[in-house]
Every structure is written in structure tokens, then in C-alpha cells.
DNA sequence: TTGTACGCGTTATCAA
DNA sequence: TTGATAACGCGTACAA
């Protein structure tokens, strides 16, 4: 069995209360006994039992982190950043991967709350159905819920987002400045982020007085093959284009490859600024959604909430276009 | 406050003991009361408090998963696979990212054990110093430690590996069959996996009666730029080569790009079979280390261990070369 | 400054 | 088949 405060107390000829006080620093303990207790704690290799502590405080300093797929390079990066930031505040991360079984995502939330995590960070948009969102709202009643790149507008939920709509608008402007008139737009899903990017794209077209053509906006599976097939199809249909924007780097890579295969050398812009964009030849420009800022902001919100401070219900960052080879014509 | 078994007991006019029995299924309870209890549990929205349960059982059905960097596509994929597998067995994942602060990695283990996780899965080689390994051994005395792609040979530790040495040997053979005689080898670190791959490379050379030339074996930073710089240097030094092997896909991508920039079109082979290899042009062949098998095996070991079964202390899989465009000459 | 005693929600061990 | 009750380890009013 493990060492408990009883063992320490006995060894030091004090009560468990004193040991507990030393443990929590706060209350006044004489310097002499404090030193003695701390020493024997080290000697005996004591560490507090989190279950017992959690039972009383109903907190185990664990944050639930929820996303659709940690294997995805974007989410993985986010999880990594969040974990690092939380660690500095002595919080642990309980990971929950919803996968894509939409409509039943609420069960992951339920499981997480059943574990009594102190707060939940949600990356992306795993929840979309009415039932899921109802469950989410209910969860938010008991613990803070921080969302990254989505916004459910519910009480006790805090949203951290990147203004990708505006970013995408500027991408269109930048392409237009290079005389691109017929921009192909590939996207995989209309999540919060996906919708805003598409909106920004359309807004950009309008700004430039360009027509918003449905045939140049195409939904594709989130994979290299999905994007390649889409480009093949567009070319087969003789739909003209002089630039490609993709809502995900992986799509941009696939699209560029297919275009080059057909001898079409056009500017390609992806999103998320992941390493995939740099692996392609030519390297692909990408709209950076400031993941690091988003993640540290999310963690900061949790820390401040725990400290009883007032925090903004919405925090917004700017996107930034990272210019690479593929951007030139 | 939350619903407890006391509430349920009161509502049903039974004792908490009975409720607890219903909860744990095992003991004999009359069918009538069982049904009644289950019903009221549903009605009142009861779910057991994991702290209290953990306090009694000293287990909260949480597995600690430890790796150097979840942001790395390889580890991210591993974590994802492990999480999925554990979830089906109702275990949760506590994530721990050591980063690269070598020599102090033991503190992550300490923190994890302090949280009383039921077992630890270690991916890769975050531990190398004597102190770290001593700590690891100590941890293994109290809970099972499963390592993926490393082997510390300690009691109560279970090792799951891929035979990348043999795989790499066969890569050399395959290249030799294409008349490649001067193979460049790039690696980033001599972890367990890194050592074995390098050993396999050398073994392959010997098999083929080729010389093992130090100048063609180069350590580089794990990045596109690192690999590119290395190739630039090799070419500047006029070291000849007719093929490139890299211990990581990302290095392979960078190396191929640099080589192509110099007009050198040679076969390139990476490792881990990640999406990076598919993003490059031409697509890069890669030695698949069977990550899925490794991860499910690791989880299976935990499950069987918990069930008191006897499990092998070492489980080994074969690597497999995935052939892509870059393999042809 | 220190000690006593209770509560936290479950599981497990006795009795009944 | 049930019920009463003692752990489990810690935090903390309240008392001294």
C-alpha cells in the first residue's frame, strides 16, 4: 500500500491535520514542524492520493480535451499545444477522440463529465445535431466548456476562434491582384471553420466583382485522392480555373498535384499552415489560423476561470496568409 | 450536488449495499429489486463518482500514455489508435508529452504514477539517461509498463516492437536489385528504432558486399530543412550517391526535394509510411512499421494483464516496404 | 499553533 | 437475499 498522511503524522508525532496543512501550504504551521513534516514526506516518498483529494474537493485537476481525430495533423498539433500549456499549470489532459460518428458524439461528453473533469476543451466541430448540442449545454451548466474554432453560443461556454472568414477574403484579394479571375474552391466539410472560410471566399469574390460560380465550389473527401479526383473531374468537364483554394492543406496538396499532372501550373492556397503544405512541390501557400494563439488562449481562459476571474466569452484572432512558391504564377 | 447511491437507496427503500451490488452486477440480488434500482438510477440520472470508486479500488480505469511529441504525425497517429482501442475497453487516456528535455523525463513518469493510473504505455524512446531508466523500473514495480518501439528489459515491462532492422535490410536489398551501390543514409536520432534501422542498413550493405561508408551516413535535424541542407552539403562535397534512405518520412521528403533541385533523380525511401510520403512529388516509398498492429497489441496486453492472464514480455511485428513512385529510377 | 472528528461516495466484510 | 458498518485518504470546521 501507499504512504498516507497518517504514516507521516505518526512519524512526526503530529496529527494528520497538521500534515494536511503543510501539504496545502496555506494555513499557519510553525516553521519547525513544517520543515520536519516536509522532510519525512521526502524520506518516505509520500505523494497524496488524488482519489481521496478528489473525493473531497470534487476536482482532480484534469481537463478533458475533445476532438474528432488526433491522428489528423491539425488536431494533433492543437492537442500538443494545449497539453504543454496545461502542464505548466499542473493540469492533466484526458483525451477523447470522437471520430466521425456524428449524432452520437454526445456520449463522449457524457463520459467525460462522468469522470468529473474540471473543464472541457473542444477542438473543431464534433457536435452538430440537436441532441448533441443539448447535451453540451447541459454539461456547460456544471463545468466550463471552451471551444476552439466553433461557437455554440451557450451559457458558460467560451469560444476561441480565428477569423478565417476575413483571412479567406484577403486570400481572394491577393489572388485577384495576380489577375486570377476563376478561382476553384475545394472544401471537405461545413464545420464552423469550413462555413466561415467559404463565406469569406464568396465575400472576396463579391468584393472583386467576380461571379460566384457554383460549379467552381466543390465538396470533396478530406484526402489527397479526394482532391485529385475533383481536379480530374473539373478538367474533364472543361471548367476553366486559374487558381485553387482548398479549405485544408491536404486538399491543396492533392489538388496541386493533379493540376500539375494536367500541365496546369496555377497558384494554390491551402489552410492551417501544416507541414503538408511544405512537403509539396512546389511548396504551397497556406492560411495560418494561429493555432498556438488559439490554444494558449483556451488554456488561459480555464486558468482565469478557476481563479474566479471574469473572462470574455469570445476571443478572436486574425488569420495570416503564409506565402510560398505555389503562390506565384 | 450529484446523485449518490444513498439517494437511490432511499428512493428504493433498500440499503446502499444493495444498490452497490446492482451497480457491480456481480453479487446476487433479487430480480425484482435489481430492476427497481436500475430504473430509479435512470430516472434520477445517477452516475457513480469515480473518485469514491477510485479511493476504494485504487483504480480509475485510466491509462497513462507517454510520448515525446504528439504534434509529430507518427506519435499522433499512435495516440489515436491507442485511444480508440482503449475506449472499447472503457479505459480513458491520460496524455503526457515529454518534449525533448532529456534526462528529466522521469518527472513525467513520476507525475503519472502520482495520479494512480492503472498502467502506462510509452511510445518511442523518451527515456535514455540512467536516472530516467531507474525511475522507470521503479514505476514498473507497481503498475505494468508497456513500451512501443523500445525495449528496456526490466521486470513487469512489456515490449511491443516492429522489426525495422530486418525491414531496413530488405530495403537495401531491394535498392541493390536496382543496381544502387552508393546509398545515402539520413537519420535524426539513435533511439531504439533509430539504432535498429541503422543496424539493418549496415547489415544490408554487408549482405550485398557493399562498403559501409561513414561519409554516406549522416545525422540531421528532424526537419525538411535539415535534410535539404544535408543533401546540399553532400553534393557540394562531391560525395556520390545513387539512392537515399531516410529514417523518417519528413527527412525523405526534404532529401528528395533537394536532390531534385540539383537535378538528381534517385530512388528515395522513408520510414513510418505517413501521409508526408504521399504529399511529396514524386510520392516516396516508405517502410511501414505497422503502427496499428503495435498499438492494438499494446492495448491487448493491458487488457489481458488486468484479467490476470499471462502475456508475452515481447511482441514483434514485421515491417513492410510500401512501394511508390520514388522507388523507380 | 495544533488536534479531533466528520464528510466525501464506493466497495467489501460481516451478520442477519 | 439483504442490511449495517468499516475501510479508503484527504480536507476542514471546530475545539483546544
XYZ file of C-alpha atoms in Angstrom, chain A residues 7-239:
233
model
C 2.075 7.483 8.272
C 3.680 10.891 8.055
C 1.727 12.160 11.041
C 2.738 9.208 13.183
C 6.391 9.519 12.254
C 6.382 13.195 13.140
C 4.264 12.936 16.259
C 1.721 15.345 14.899
C -1.885 14.994 13.764
C -2.959 14.390 10.214
C -4.450 17.860 10.196
C -1.007 19.367 10.554
C 0.347 17.217 7.776
C -2.541 18.237 5.603
C -1.854 21.886 6.341
C 1.748 21.518 5.372
C 0.603 19.835 2.210
C -1.656 22.682 1.226
C 0.741 25.386 2.257
C -1.982 27.738 3.246
C -2.713 27.561 6.978
C -0.244 28.631 9.616
C 2.110 25.955 10.790
C 5.221 26.561 12.845
C 8.300 26.663 10.721
C 9.905 23.903 12.716
C 7.170 21.306 12.314
C 6.643 22.276 8.685
C 10.283 21.528 7.940
C 10.137 18.275 9.851
C 6.987 17.132 8.055
C 8.309 18.087 4.644
C 11.484 16.183 5.332
C 9.779 12.948 6.361
C 7.456 13.258 3.384
C 10.509 13.227 1.177
C 12.146 10.462 3.155
C 9.138 8.183 2.980
C 8.434 9.034 -0.633
C 4.961 10.243 0.073
C 2.608 11.556 -2.550
C -1.025 12.424 -1.975
C -3.742 10.136 -3.230
C -5.634 12.041 -5.893
C -8.776 9.966 -5.415
C -9.108 10.913 -1.791
C -8.371 14.508 -2.574
C -10.776 14.489 -5.479
C -13.497 12.961 -3.360
C -13.479 15.920 -1.026
C -12.792 18.691 -3.497
C -14.589 17.185 -6.449
C -11.656 18.093 -8.630
C -8.697 16.155 -9.784
C -7.034 18.845 -11.866
C -7.854 17.100 -15.092
C -9.097 18.820 -18.226
C -10.964 16.841 -20.854
C -9.813 17.555 -24.386
C -12.143 16.523 -27.132
C -11.616 16.440 -30.870
C -12.696 14.443 -33.875
C -9.349 12.908 -34.714
C -5.963 13.236 -33.017
C -4.397 11.392 -35.922
C -5.156 14.437 -38.041
C -2.093 16.626 -38.062
C -4.046 19.749 -37.212
C -5.787 18.369 -34.154
C -2.625 16.634 -33.053
C -0.797 19.909 -33.046
C -3.587 21.540 -31.105
C -3.618 18.789 -28.501
C 0.126 19.083 -28.124
C -0.027 22.829 -27.567
C -2.878 22.508 -25.100
C -1.136 19.774 -23.178
C 2.008 21.815 -22.848
C 0.162 24.885 -21.664
C -1.951 22.966 -19.165
C 1.061 21.167 -17.777
C 2.653 24.406 -16.705
C -0.439 24.950 -14.598
C -0.327 21.420 -13.202
C -3.371 20.227 -15.014
C -3.525 16.865 -16.730
C -5.170 16.086 -20.016
C -7.745 13.412 -20.571
C -8.001 12.803 -24.278
C -11.212 11.942 -26.051
C -11.392 11.160 -29.714
C -14.929 11.303 -31.071
C -14.151 10.003 -34.504
C -16.745 10.842 -37.095
C -19.777 9.033 -35.742
C -21.905 12.118 -35.917
C -25.042 12.403 -33.844
C -23.680 10.175 -31.144
C -20.878 12.482 -30.127
C -22.756 13.488 -27.029
C -21.822 10.210 -25.421
C -18.196 11.313 -25.341
C -19.189 14.407 -23.436
C -21.243 12.335 -21.061
C -18.354 10.012 -20.407
C -16.038 12.908 -19.813
C -18.344 14.620 -17.348
C -18.947 11.316 -15.615
C -15.234 11.314 -14.916
C -15.642 14.681 -13.233
C -13.075 16.577 -15.255
C -12.665 20.190 -14.197
C -13.342 21.633 -17.620
C -13.602 20.607 -21.243
C -11.816 21.961 -24.275
C -13.407 21.139 -27.592
C -11.348 21.478 -30.756
C -13.214 21.857 -34.005
C -16.793 20.830 -34.513
C -17.544 17.327 -33.310
C -21.099 18.314 -32.422
C -23.748 19.266 -34.854
C -27.024 17.507 -34.164
C -29.659 18.992 -31.910
C -29.236 16.207 -29.380
C -25.508 16.676 -29.170
C -25.817 20.375 -28.572
C -28.466 19.909 -25.909
C -26.126 17.581 -24.088
C -23.323 20.082 -24.477
C -25.415 22.830 -22.952
C -26.271 20.614 -20.044
C -22.615 19.838 -19.468
C -21.756 23.516 -19.534
C -24.105 24.014 -16.625
C -21.752 22.141 -14.340
C -18.294 22.835 -15.761
C -16.776 25.376 -18.119
C -16.622 24.394 -21.764
C -14.077 26.093 -24.002
C -14.437 25.680 -27.744
C -11.697 26.266 -30.283
C -12.901 27.169 -33.752
C -16.567 26.800 -33.120
C -19.203 28.847 -31.377
C -22.308 27.352 -29.858
C -23.482 30.494 -28.084
C -24.460 28.783 -24.874
C -24.151 29.920 -21.284
C -20.909 29.038 -19.511
C -19.274 28.260 -22.821
C -16.257 30.199 -24.007
C -15.338 30.448 -27.618
C -11.854 30.978 -29.037
C -11.783 31.467 -32.771
C -9.658 32.585 -35.658
C -11.238 34.959 -38.119
C -10.725 32.732 -41.109
C -13.543 34.396 -42.971
C -11.645 37.645 -43.162
C -8.447 35.735 -43.868
C -10.018 33.909 -46.769
C -11.399 37.137 -48.124
C -7.903 38.529 -48.246
C -6.635 35.411 -49.970
C -9.115 36.067 -52.753
C -7.976 39.666 -52.943
C -4.357 38.584 -53.143
C -5.151 36.157 -55.963
C -7.197 38.772 -57.762
C -4.212 41.094 -57.577
C -2.436 38.453 -59.640
C -5.203 38.621 -62.186
C -6.838 35.365 -61.119
C -10.497 35.517 -62.120
C -11.722 31.949 -61.951
C -10.815 30.511 -58.600
C -11.605 26.902 -57.787
C -12.624 26.293 -54.178
C -12.347 22.835 -52.576
C -13.670 22.085 -49.110
C -14.378 18.941 -47.147
C -16.989 19.815 -44.545
C -19.093 22.757 -43.465
C -17.970 22.891 -39.884
C -17.846 26.253 -38.149
C -14.455 26.851 -39.662
C -15.497 25.416 -43.021
C -18.543 27.649 -43.278
C -16.633 30.788 -42.429
C -13.908 30.074 -44.913
C -16.430 29.508 -47.643
C -18.273 32.671 -46.658
C -15.017 34.575 -46.789
C -14.281 33.163 -50.199
C -17.643 34.272 -51.530
C -17.318 37.665 -49.908
C -13.934 38.061 -51.549
C -15.398 37.262 -54.946
C -18.135 39.832 -54.440
C -15.591 42.434 -53.339
C -13.760 41.916 -56.598
C -16.876 41.966 -58.683
C -16.324 38.343 -59.635
C -19.146 35.907 -60.172
C -19.828 33.316 -57.501
C -19.988 30.184 -59.603
C -21.370 27.058 -58.031
C -19.506 24.766 -60.381
C -16.185 26.069 -59.087
C -17.075 25.337 -55.451
C -16.739 21.654 -54.778
C -17.033 19.449 -51.734
C -14.543 16.584 -51.640
C -13.463 13.870 -49.204
C -10.647 15.017 -46.925
C -7.822 13.145 -48.600
C -5.231 13.511 -51.305
C -7.211 11.223 -53.538
C -10.412 13.154 -52.949
C -8.834 16.382 -54.114
C -7.090 14.765 -57.058
C -10.292 13.187 -58.266
C -12.075 16.521 -58.013
C -9.475 18.270 -60.148
C -9.556 15.468 -62.695
C -13.293 15.872 -62.898
C -13.180 19.656 -63.230
C -10.706 19.394 -66.059
C -12.682 16.645 -67.746
C -15.732 18.873 -67.593
C -13.690 21.669 -69.127
C -14.439 24.020 -66.269
